[in-house]
DNA sequence: TTCAATGGCGCG
DNA sequence: AAAGCGCGCCATTGAA
């Protein structure tokens, strides 16, 4: 089915381009879009050539026909080559299963990474992609449980910053992006529009990454002035968050490193660099690493606690099969899913005691897609 | 055939 | 001028 759709798309693209070419070759696509068709060059690659990246094509798609087709083609070939074609080849003939490697000493923040194959980037965001996730099925008589920490990085940020208002919002346990939107746009939560919520969500994430007003403006497609106003309002409502960002940068400058809640260090020699591009990059890491690193520590502690519990249990009703940064996946015998689900959730939520609650959402299904 | 660099994009 | 963190894998390209 994928193959059929791809062939049709290919024909349409060649027709619109007026020639055949290799659509997955950035070099050839550049030639078609920017030389042959003369489309505006909105952004450059690091090497200075006009970019054909997703965001650029999305913008071009507003005015032209071809970029949308390219994007669709890219999305489908990505799914086919990276997942549909590759994963079946990764099945171990002895076990009939795919076995990834979790690397424990790769990332700067303390996360695991997953290789050969990478099972931490299995699609979920699009409907077509979700079909791939649904191909991960439980054995007969078993179910898949997926247990996710909900907004764990935002909770850690609130804990680290000790911002009363943000902690209060998170303790309420409702839609946090909506609550933040209500705060910064001065609305009742029920009056928050989808657009307000989207903007607030971008700010919430952006803060965790150390994003600037410029970056937020680009992200939201608004003026820099407007983005600056948004961020000002945010810091008015959540003042300790802003103070924390400043404090952690100063700490990094003074000590040359930052730490997670549990003491995992990241050394940041560039924090004192004269070259401001490098210094700014180090400052973003100073903000992000304690947050991402604390989340990584917490899920690792949960994995250890759950593994201890499984060891002590009778029988083999539950197997911990995957970790995806803020999510644990289990294969559990159908008869005991509900009890095991409750225990897993409790162990994950109680593994650390922060100033805001840790919340875990759990799902059950015959496959990984359904379990979300 | 293998390797490295590049551009791109899947996930959290 | 550059301006959002962390990963790994794909196809293409040019060269060894």
CSV table of C-alpha atoms (C1' of nucleotides) in Angstrom, one decimal:
chain,number,residue,atom,x,y,z
A,1,UNK,CA,0.0,0.0,0.0
A,2,UNK,CA,2.8,2.4,0.8
A,3,UNK,CA,4.5,1.5,-2.4
A,4,UNK,CA,1.4,2.3,-4.4
A,5,UNK,CA,1.0,5.7,-2.8
A,6,UNK,CA,4.7,6.5,-3.4
A,7,UNK,CA,4.6,5.6,-7.1
A,8,UNK,CA,1.5,7.9,-7.6
A,9,UNK,CA,3.2,10.7,-5.7
A,10,UNK,CA,6.3,10.3,-7.7
A,11,UNK,CA,4.4,10.8,-10.9
A,12,UNK,CA,2.7,13.9,-9.6
A,13,UNK,CA,6.0,15.4,-8.5
A,14,UNK,CA,7.7,14.8,-11.8
A,15,UNK,CA,4.7,16.4,-13.6
A,16,UNK,CA,4.9,19.5,-11.4
A,17,UNK,CA,8.7,19.7,-11.7
A,18,UNK,CA,8.6,19.2,-15.5
A,19,UNK,CA,11.3,16.5,-15.2
A,20,UNK,CA,12.3,13.3,-13.4
A,21,UNK,CA,14.9,13.4,-10.7
A,22,UNK,CA,15.8,11.8,-7.4
A,23,UNK,CA,13.4,13.3,-4.9
A,24,UNK,CA,15.4,12.1,-1.9
A,25,UNK,CA,18.6,13.8,-3.1
A,26,UNK,CA,18.8,17.2,-1.4
A,27,UNK,CA,21.3,18.3,-4.1
A,28,UNK,CA,19.0,17.5,-7.0
A,29,UNK,CA,15.9,18.8,-5.2
A,30,UNK,CA,17.7,22.1,-4.6
A,31,UNK,CA,18.4,22.4,-8.3
A,32,UNK,CA,14.8,21.8,-9.2
A,33,UNK,CA,13.2,24.1,-6.6
A,34,UNK,CA,15.6,27.0,-6.5
A,35,UNK,CA,17.3,27.1,-10.0
A,36,UNK,CA,14.8,25.5,-12.4
A,37,UNK,CA,11.6,26.8,-10.7
A,38,UNK,CA,13.1,29.9,-9.1
A,39,UNK,CA,11.3,29.5,-5.7
A,40,UNK,CA,12.5,31.9,-2.9
A,41,UNK,CA,15.5,30.7,-0.9
A,42,UNK,CA,14.2,31.1,2.6
A,43,UNK,CA,17.0,29.4,4.6
A,44,UNK,CA,20.5,28.2,4.2
A,45,UNK,CA,22.1,24.9,5.3
A,46,UNK,CA,25.2,25.1,7.5
A,47,UNK,CA,27.3,24.9,4.3
A,48,UNK,CA,25.5,27.9,2.8
A,49,UNK,CA,23.3,26.1,0.2
A,50,UNK,CA,19.5,26.8,0.1
A,51,UNK,CA,17.8,24.4,2.5
A,52,UNK,CA,15.0,22.1,1.5
A,53,UNK,CA,14.2,21.1,5.2
A,54,UNK,CA,10.7,20.5,6.4
A,55,UNK,CA,10.1,23.9,7.9
A,56,UNK,CA,11.2,25.6,4.7
A,57,UNK,CA,9.1,23.5,2.5
A,58,UNK,CA,6.1,24.1,4.7
A,59,UNK,CA,6.5,27.8,4.3
A,60,UNK,CA,6.9,27.4,0.5
A,61,UNK,CA,3.8,25.1,0.4
A,62,UNK,CA,1.7,28.2,1.3
A,63,UNK,CA,2.5,29.7,-2.1
A,64,UNK,CA,3.5,26.7,-4.3
A,65,UNK,CA,2.1,23.4,-5.2
A,66,UNK,CA,5.2,21.2,-5.4
A,67,UNK,CA,6.7,21.5,-1.8
A,68,UNK,CA,3.6,19.9,-0.3
A,69,UNK,CA,4.0,16.8,-2.5
A,70,UNK,CA,7.7,16.6,-1.6
A,71,UNK,CA,6.9,16.7,2.1
A,72,UNK,CA,4.4,13.9,1.7
A,73,UNK,CA,6.9,11.9,-0.3
A,74,UNK,CA,9.6,12.5,2.2
A,75,UNK,CA,7.3,11.4,5.1
A,76,UNK,CA,6.3,8.2,3.4
A,77,UNK,CA,9.8,7.2,2.2
A,78,UNK,CA,11.1,7.9,5.7
A,79,UNK,CA,8.6,5.5,7.2
A,80,UNK,CA,9.3,2.9,4.6
A,81,UNK,CA,13.1,3.0,4.7
A,82,UNK,CA,13.6,3.5,8.4
A,83,UNK,CA,10.8,1.3,9.8
A,84,UNK,CA,8.7,-0.8,7.4
A,85,UNK,CA,11.8,-2.1,5.5
A,86,UNK,CA,14.3,-2.1,8.3
A,87,UNK,CA,12.5,-3.5,11.4
A,88,UNK,CA,11.5,-6.9,10.0
A,89,UNK,CA,15.2,-7.4,9.2
A,90,UNK,CA,16.0,-6.7,12.8
A,91,UNK,CA,14.0,-9.6,14.1
A,92,UNK,CA,16.1,-12.2,15.8
A,93,UNK,CA,15.3,-15.6,14.2
A,94,UNK,CA,15.9,-17.4,17.5
A,95,UNK,CA,13.6,-15.4,19.6
A,96,UNK,CA,11.3,-14.0,16.9
A,97,UNK,CA,11.7,-10.6,18.6
A,98,UNK,CA,13.6,-7.3,18.0
A,99,UNK,CA,16.4,-6.7,20.6
A,100,UNK,CA,17.7,-3.2,20.9
A,101,UNK,CA,20.9,-2.2,22.7
A,102,UNK,CA,20.5,0.4,25.5
A,103,UNK,CA,23.7,2.5,25.8
A,104,UNK,CA,24.3,3.8,29.2
A,105,UNK,CA,27.3,6.1,28.7
A,106,UNK,CA,26.5,8.0,25.5
A,107,UNK,CA,24.4,11.1,26.2
A,108,UNK,CA,25.6,14.2,28.0
A,109,UNK,CA,22.5,14.5,30.1
A,110,UNK,CA,22.2,10.9,31.5
A,111,UNK,CA,19.6,9.6,29.2
A,112,UNK,CA,19.9,6.1,27.7
A,113,UNK,CA,20.3,5.8,24.0
A,114,UNK,CA,19.0,3.0,21.9
A,115,UNK,CA,20.7,1.4,18.9
A,116,UNK,CA,20.6,-1.5,16.4
A,117,UNK,CA,17.8,-0.8,16.0
A,118,UNK,CA,16.8,2.5,17.7
A,119,UNK,CA,13.5,1.7,19.5
A,120,UNK,CA,13.3,5.2,21.0
A,121,UNK,CA,12.2,6.8,17.7
A,122,UNK,CA,9.3,4.6,16.7
A,123,UNK,CA,6.6,6.8,15.0
A,124,UNK,CA,3.5,8.0,16.9
A,125,UNK,CA,2.8,11.5,15.7
A,126,UNK,CA,1.0,10.7,12.5
A,127,UNK,CA,-1.7,8.1,11.7
A,128,UNK,CA,0.5,6.4,9.1
A,129,UNK,CA,3.3,6.3,11.6
A,130,UNK,CA,1.2,4.9,14.3
A,131,UNK,CA,0.6,1.8,12.2
A,132,UNK,CA,4.3,1.0,12.8
A,133,UNK,CA,3.9,1.2,16.5
A,134,UNK,CA,0.8,-1.0,16.3
A,135,UNK,CA,3.1,-3.7,14.8
A,136,UNK,CA,4.7,-4.2,18.2
A,137,UNK,CA,2.3,-6.8,19.6
A,138,UNK,CA,2.0,-8.7,22.9
A,139,UNK,CA,2.4,-12.5,22.7
A,140,UNK,CA,-0.8,-14.6,23.0
A,141,UNK,CA,-2.3,-14.3,26.5
A,142,UNK,CA,-0.4,-11.1,27.2
A,143,UNK,CA,-1.0,-7.4,27.0
A,144,UNK,CA,1.3,-4.4,26.4
A,145,UNK,CA,1.4,-1.7,29.2
A,146,UNK,CA,2.8,1.7,28.4
A,147,UNK,CA,3.5,3.9,31.5
A,148,UNK,CA,4.4,7.6,30.8
A,149,UNK,CA,5.6,10.3,33.1
A,150,UNK,CA,3.3,13.2,32.4
A,151,UNK,CA,5.1,16.5,31.7
A,152,UNK,CA,8.0,15.4,33.9
A,153,UNK,CA,10.4,18.0,32.6
A,154,UNK,CA,8.0,20.8,33.4
A,155,UNK,CA,7.5,19.4,36.9
A,156,UNK,CA,11.2,19.2,37.4
A,157,UNK,CA,11.6,22.8,36.3
A,158,UNK,CA,8.9,23.9,38.8
A,159,UNK,CA,10.7,21.9,41.5
A,160,UNK,CA,14.1,23.4,40.7
A,161,UNK,CA,12.8,26.9,40.4
A,162,UNK,CA,10.5,26.6,43.5
A,163,UNK,CA,8.0,28.8,41.7
A,164,UNK,CA,4.8,28.8,43.9
A,165,UNK,CA,2.5,29.7,41.0
A,166,UNK,CA,3.8,27.0,38.7
A,167,UNK,CA,3.8,24.4,41.4
A,168,UNK,CA,0.3,25.3,42.3
A,169,UNK,CA,-0.8,24.8,38.7
A,170,UNK,CA,0.9,21.5,38.5
A,171,UNK,CA,-0.6,20.3,41.7
A,172,UNK,CA,-4.1,21.0,40.3
A,173,UNK,CA,-3.4,18.2,37.8
A,174,UNK,CA,-5.3,19.8,35.0
A,175,UNK,CA,-4.3,20.7,31.5
A,176,UNK,CA,-1.1,22.6,32.3
A,177,UNK,CA,-0.7,24.3,29.0
A,178,UNK,CA,-4.2,25.7,29.3
A,179,UNK,CA,-3.6,26.9,32.8
A,180,UNK,CA,-0.4,28.6,31.8
A,181,UNK,CA,-2.2,30.2,28.8
A,182,UNK,CA,-4.9,31.5,31.1
A,183,UNK,CA,-2.2,33.0,33.4
A,184,UNK,CA,-0.1,34.8,30.8
A,185,UNK,CA,-3.0,35.9,28.6
A,186,UNK,CA,-5.1,36.9,31.6
A,187,UNK,CA,-8.1,34.7,30.8
A,188,UNK,CA,-10.3,32.2,32.5
A,189,UNK,CA,-9.1,28.7,31.7
A,190,UNK,CA,-12.4,28.0,29.8
A,191,UNK,CA,-11.8,31.0,27.6
A,192,UNK,CA,-8.4,29.8,26.4
A,193,UNK,CA,-8.5,29.2,22.7
A,194,UNK,CA,-6.6,26.4,20.9
A,195,UNK,CA,-4.2,29.1,19.6
A,196,UNK,CA,-3.6,30.5,23.1
A,197,UNK,CA,-2.9,27.0,24.4
A,198,UNK,CA,-0.5,26.2,21.5
A,199,UNK,CA,1.4,29.4,22.2
A,200,UNK,CA,1.7,28.6,25.9
A,201,UNK,CA,2.9,25.1,25.2
A,202,UNK,CA,5.6,26.5,22.9
A,203,UNK,CA,6.7,28.7,25.8
A,204,UNK,CA,6.7,25.9,28.3
A,205,UNK,CA,8.9,23.7,26.1
A,206,UNK,CA,11.0,26.6,25.0
A,207,UNK,CA,11.9,27.5,28.5
A,208,UNK,CA,13.1,24.0,29.2
A,209,UNK,CA,15.4,24.3,26.2
A,210,UNK,CA,16.7,27.8,27.0
A,211,UNK,CA,15.0,29.3,24.0
A,212,UNK,CA,15.2,33.1,23.3
A,213,UNK,CA,12.4,35.4,22.3
A,214,UNK,CA,13.8,35.3,18.8
A,215,UNK,CA,13.5,31.5,18.7
A,216,UNK,CA,10.0,31.7,20.1
A,217,UNK,CA,9.0,34.2,17.5
A,218,UNK,CA,10.3,32.0,14.7
A,219,UNK,CA,8.6,29.0,16.2
A,220,UNK,CA,5.2,30.7,16.6
A,221,UNK,CA,5.4,32.7,13.4
A,222,UNK,CA,4.9,36.0,15.3
A,223,UNK,CA,7.0,39.2,15.6
A,224,UNK,CA,9.9,39.3,17.9
A,225,UNK,CA,8.2,42.1,19.9
A,226,UNK,CA,5.1,39.9,20.4
A,227,UNK,CA,7.3,37.0,21.5
A,228,UNK,CA,9.1,39.3,24.0
A,229,UNK,CA,5.8,40.4,25.4
A,230,UNK,CA,4.7,36.7,25.9
A,231,UNK,CA,7.9,35.9,27.7
A,232,UNK,CA,7.7,39.0,29.9
A,233,UNK,CA,4.2,38.0,30.9
A,234,UNK,CA,5.3,34.5,31.7
A,235,UNK,CA,8.1,35.7,34.0
A,236,UNK,CA,5.7,38.1,35.7
A,237,UNK,CA,3.4,35.3,36.5
A,238,UNK,CA,6.1,32.8,37.3
A,239,UNK,CA,8.9,35.0,38.6
A,240,UNK,CA,11.0,32.3,40.2
A,241,UNK,CA,11.4,30.5,36.9
A,242,UNK,CA,13.1,33.5,35.4
A,243,UNK,CA,15.3,33.8,38.5
A,244,UNK,CA,16.2,30.2,38.3
A,245,UNK,CA,17.3,30.5,34.7
A,246,UNK,CA,19.6,33.3,35.7
A,247,UNK,CA,20.9,31.6,38.8
A,248,UNK,CA,21.8,28.3,37.1
A,249,UNK,CA,23.8,30.2,34.5
A,250,UNK,CA,25.7,32.0,37.2
A,251,UNK,CA,26.3,28.7,39.0
A,252,UNK,CA,27.7,27.2,35.8
A,253,UNK,CA,29.9,30.2,35.2
A,254,UNK,CA,31.3,30.0,38.8
A,255,UNK,CA,31.8,26.3,39.1
A,256,UNK,CA,32.2,25.2,35.5
A,257,UNK,CA,29.5,22.5,35.7
A,258,UNK,CA,25.8,22.0,36.4
A,259,UNK,CA,24.1,19.2,38.3
A,260,UNK,CA,20.8,17.2,38.2
A,261,UNK,CA,18.7,16.9,41.4
A,262,UNK,CA,20.6,13.6,42.1
A,263,UNK,CA,24.0,15.1,41.5
A,264,UNK,CA,24.8,14.0,38.0
A,265,UNK,CA,27.2,16.6,36.6
A,266,UNK,CA,27.7,18.1,33.2
A,267,UNK,CA,30.9,20.1,32.8
A,268,UNK,CA,30.5,23.2,30.6
A,269,UNK,CA,33.9,24.7,29.8
A,270,UNK,CA,32.3,26.9,27.1
A,271,UNK,CA,30.3,28.8,29.7
A,272,UNK,CA,33.3,31.2,30.0
A,273,UNK,CA,34.0,31.3,26.3
A,274,UNK,CA,34.7,34.7,24.7
A,275,UNK,CA,33.1,33.4,21.5
A,276,UNK,CA,29.5,34.2,22.3
A,277,UNK,CA,27.9,31.5,20.0
A,278,UNK,CA,29.7,28.9,22.1
A,279,UNK,CA,28.9,30.6,25.3
A,280,UNK,CA,25.2,30.9,24.5
A,281,UNK,CA,25.1,27.2,23.5
A,282,UNK,CA,26.7,26.4,26.9
A,283,UNK,CA,24.1,28.6,28.7
A,284,UNK,CA,21.3,26.7,27.0
A,285,UNK,CA,22.8,23.4,28.2
A,286,UNK,CA,23.2,24.9,31.7
A,287,UNK,CA,19.4,25.4,31.7
A,288,UNK,CA,18.4,22.2,30.0
A,289,UNK,CA,20.8,19.6,31.4
A,290,UNK,CA,19.7,19.7,35.0
A,291,UNK,CA,16.1,19.3,33.9
A,292,UNK,CA,16.6,16.6,31.2
A,293,UNK,CA,19.2,14.9,33.5
A,294,UNK,CA,16.9,14.8,36.5
A,295,UNK,CA,14.2,13.2,34.4
A,296,UNK,CA,16.7,10.6,33.2
A,297,UNK,CA,17.7,9.9,36.8
A,298,UNK,CA,14.2,9.5,38.0
A,299,UNK,CA,13.2,7.0,35.3
A,300,UNK,CA,16.4,5.0,35.9
A,301,UNK,CA,15.6,4.8,39.6
A,302,UNK,CA,12.1,3.7,38.7
A,303,UNK,CA,13.5,1.0,36.4
A,304,UNK,CA,15.7,-0.3,39.3
A,305,UNK,CA,12.9,-0.3,41.8
A,306,UNK,CA,10.6,-2.1,39.4
A,307,UNK,CA,13.3,-4.6,38.4
A,308,UNK,CA,13.9,-5.4,42.1
A,309,UNK,CA,10.1,-5.9,42.6
A,310,UNK,CA,10.0,-8.2,39.5
A,311,UNK,CA,12.9,-10.2,40.8
A,312,UNK,CA,11.1,-10.8,44.1
A,313,UNK,CA,7.8,-11.8,42.4
A,314,UNK,CA,6.7,-15.4,41.7
A,315,UNK,CA,6.3,-16.4,38.1
A,316,UNK,CA,6.9,-14.4,35.0
A,317,UNK,CA,3.7,-12.4,34.7
A,318,UNK,CA,5.6,-9.2,33.8
A,319,UNK,CA,8.6,-8.2,31.7
A,320,UNK,CA,10.0,-4.7,31.4
A,321,UNK,CA,10.7,-4.6,27.6
A,322,UNK,CA,11.4,-1.0,26.6
A,323,UNK,CA,12.4,2.5,27.9
A,324,UNK,CA,11.7,5.6,25.8
A,325,UNK,CA,13.1,8.5,28.0
A,326,UNK,CA,9.9,9.2,30.0
A,327,UNK,CA,8.1,5.9,29.2
A,328,UNK,CA,8.4,2.3,30.3
A,329,UNK,CA,6.8,-0.5,28.3
A,330,UNK,CA,5.9,-3.9,29.8
A,331,UNK,CA,4.6,-7.2,28.5
A,332,UNK,CA,2.2,-8.5,31.1
A,333,UNK,CA,0.0,-11.7,31.3
A,334,UNK,CA,-3.6,-10.7,30.6
A,335,UNK,CA,-4.8,-12.2,33.8
A,336,UNK,CA,-2.8,-9.8,36.0
A,337,UNK,CA,-2.7,-6.6,34.0
A,338,UNK,CA,-4.8,-4.5,36.2
A,339,UNK,CA,-2.9,-5.3,39.4
A,340,UNK,CA,0.5,-5.0,37.8
A,341,UNK,CA,-0.5,-1.7,36.1
A,342,UNK,CA,-1.4,-0.2,39.5
A,343,UNK,CA,1.9,-1.3,41.1
A,344,UNK,CA,4.1,-0.1,38.2
A,345,UNK,CA,2.4,3.3,38.3
A,346,UNK,CA,2.8,3.6,42.0
A,347,UNK,CA,6.5,2.7,41.9
A,348,UNK,CA,7.1,5.2,39.2
A,349,UNK,CA,5.2,8.0,41.0
A,350,UNK,CA,6.9,7.4,44.3
A,351,UNK,CA,10.5,6.9,43.3
A,352,UNK,CA,11.3,10.5,43.9
A,353,UNK,CA,9.7,13.0,46.2
A,354,UNK,CA,9.6,16.4,44.5
A,355,UNK,CA,7.8,19.6,45.5
A,356,UNK,CA,5.2,18.7,42.9
A,357,UNK,CA,3.6,15.3,42.3
A,358,UNK,CA,5.0,13.0,39.7
A,359,UNK,CA,2.1,11.8,37.6
A,360,UNK,CA,2.2,8.6,35.5
A,361,UNK,CA,-0.4,7.8,32.8
A,362,UNK,CA,-0.8,4.2,31.9
A,363,UNK,CA,-2.4,2.4,29.0
A,364,UNK,CA,-3.2,-1.2,28.1
A,365,UNK,CA,-3.4,-2.7,24.7
A,366,UNK,CA,-2.8,-5.7,22.5
A,367,UNK,CA,0.0,-3.7,20.9
A,368,UNK,CA,2.2,-0.7,21.7
A,369,UNK,CA,0.1,1.7,19.6
A,370,UNK,CA,-3.1,0.8,21.5
A,371,UNK,CA,-1.4,1.1,24.9
A,372,UNK,CA,-1.1,4.9,24.5
B,1,DT,C1',32.5,-2.4,-1.2
B,2,DT,C1',33.5,0.8,2.5
B,3,DC,C1',33.8,5.2,4.6
B,4,DA,C1',32.8,9.9,6.0
B,5,DA,C1',30.3,14.0,5.4
B,6,DT,C1',25.9,16.1,4.5
B,7,DG,C1',21.1,17.0,4.8
B,8,DG,C1',17.2,15.5,6.6
B,9,DC,C1',13.8,13.7,10.1
B,10,DG,C1',11.8,9.9,13.4
B,11,DC,C1',11.3,10.1,18.7
B,12,DG,C1',11.4,12.3,23.9
C,1,DA,C1',26.3,37.2,13.4
C,2,DA,C1',23.2,33.7,15.9
C,3,DA,C1',19.5,33.1,18.4
C,4,DG,C1',15.6,25.2,21.1
C,5,DC,C1',17.8,20.5,24.4
C,6,DG,C1',19.0,15.2,23.8
C,7,DC,C1',19.5,11.1,20.5
C,8,DG,C1',20.3,7.4,15.9
C,9,DC,C1',19.4,6.1,11.1
C,10,DC,C1',18.2,6.9,6.4
C,11,DA,C1',19.7,8.0,1.4
C,12,DT,C1',22.9,10.5,-1.3
C,13,DT,C1',27.4,11.9,-2.7
C,14,DG,C1',32.2,11.7,-3.6
C,15,DA,C1',36.3,9.4,-2.8
C,16,DA,C1',39.3,5.7,-1.1
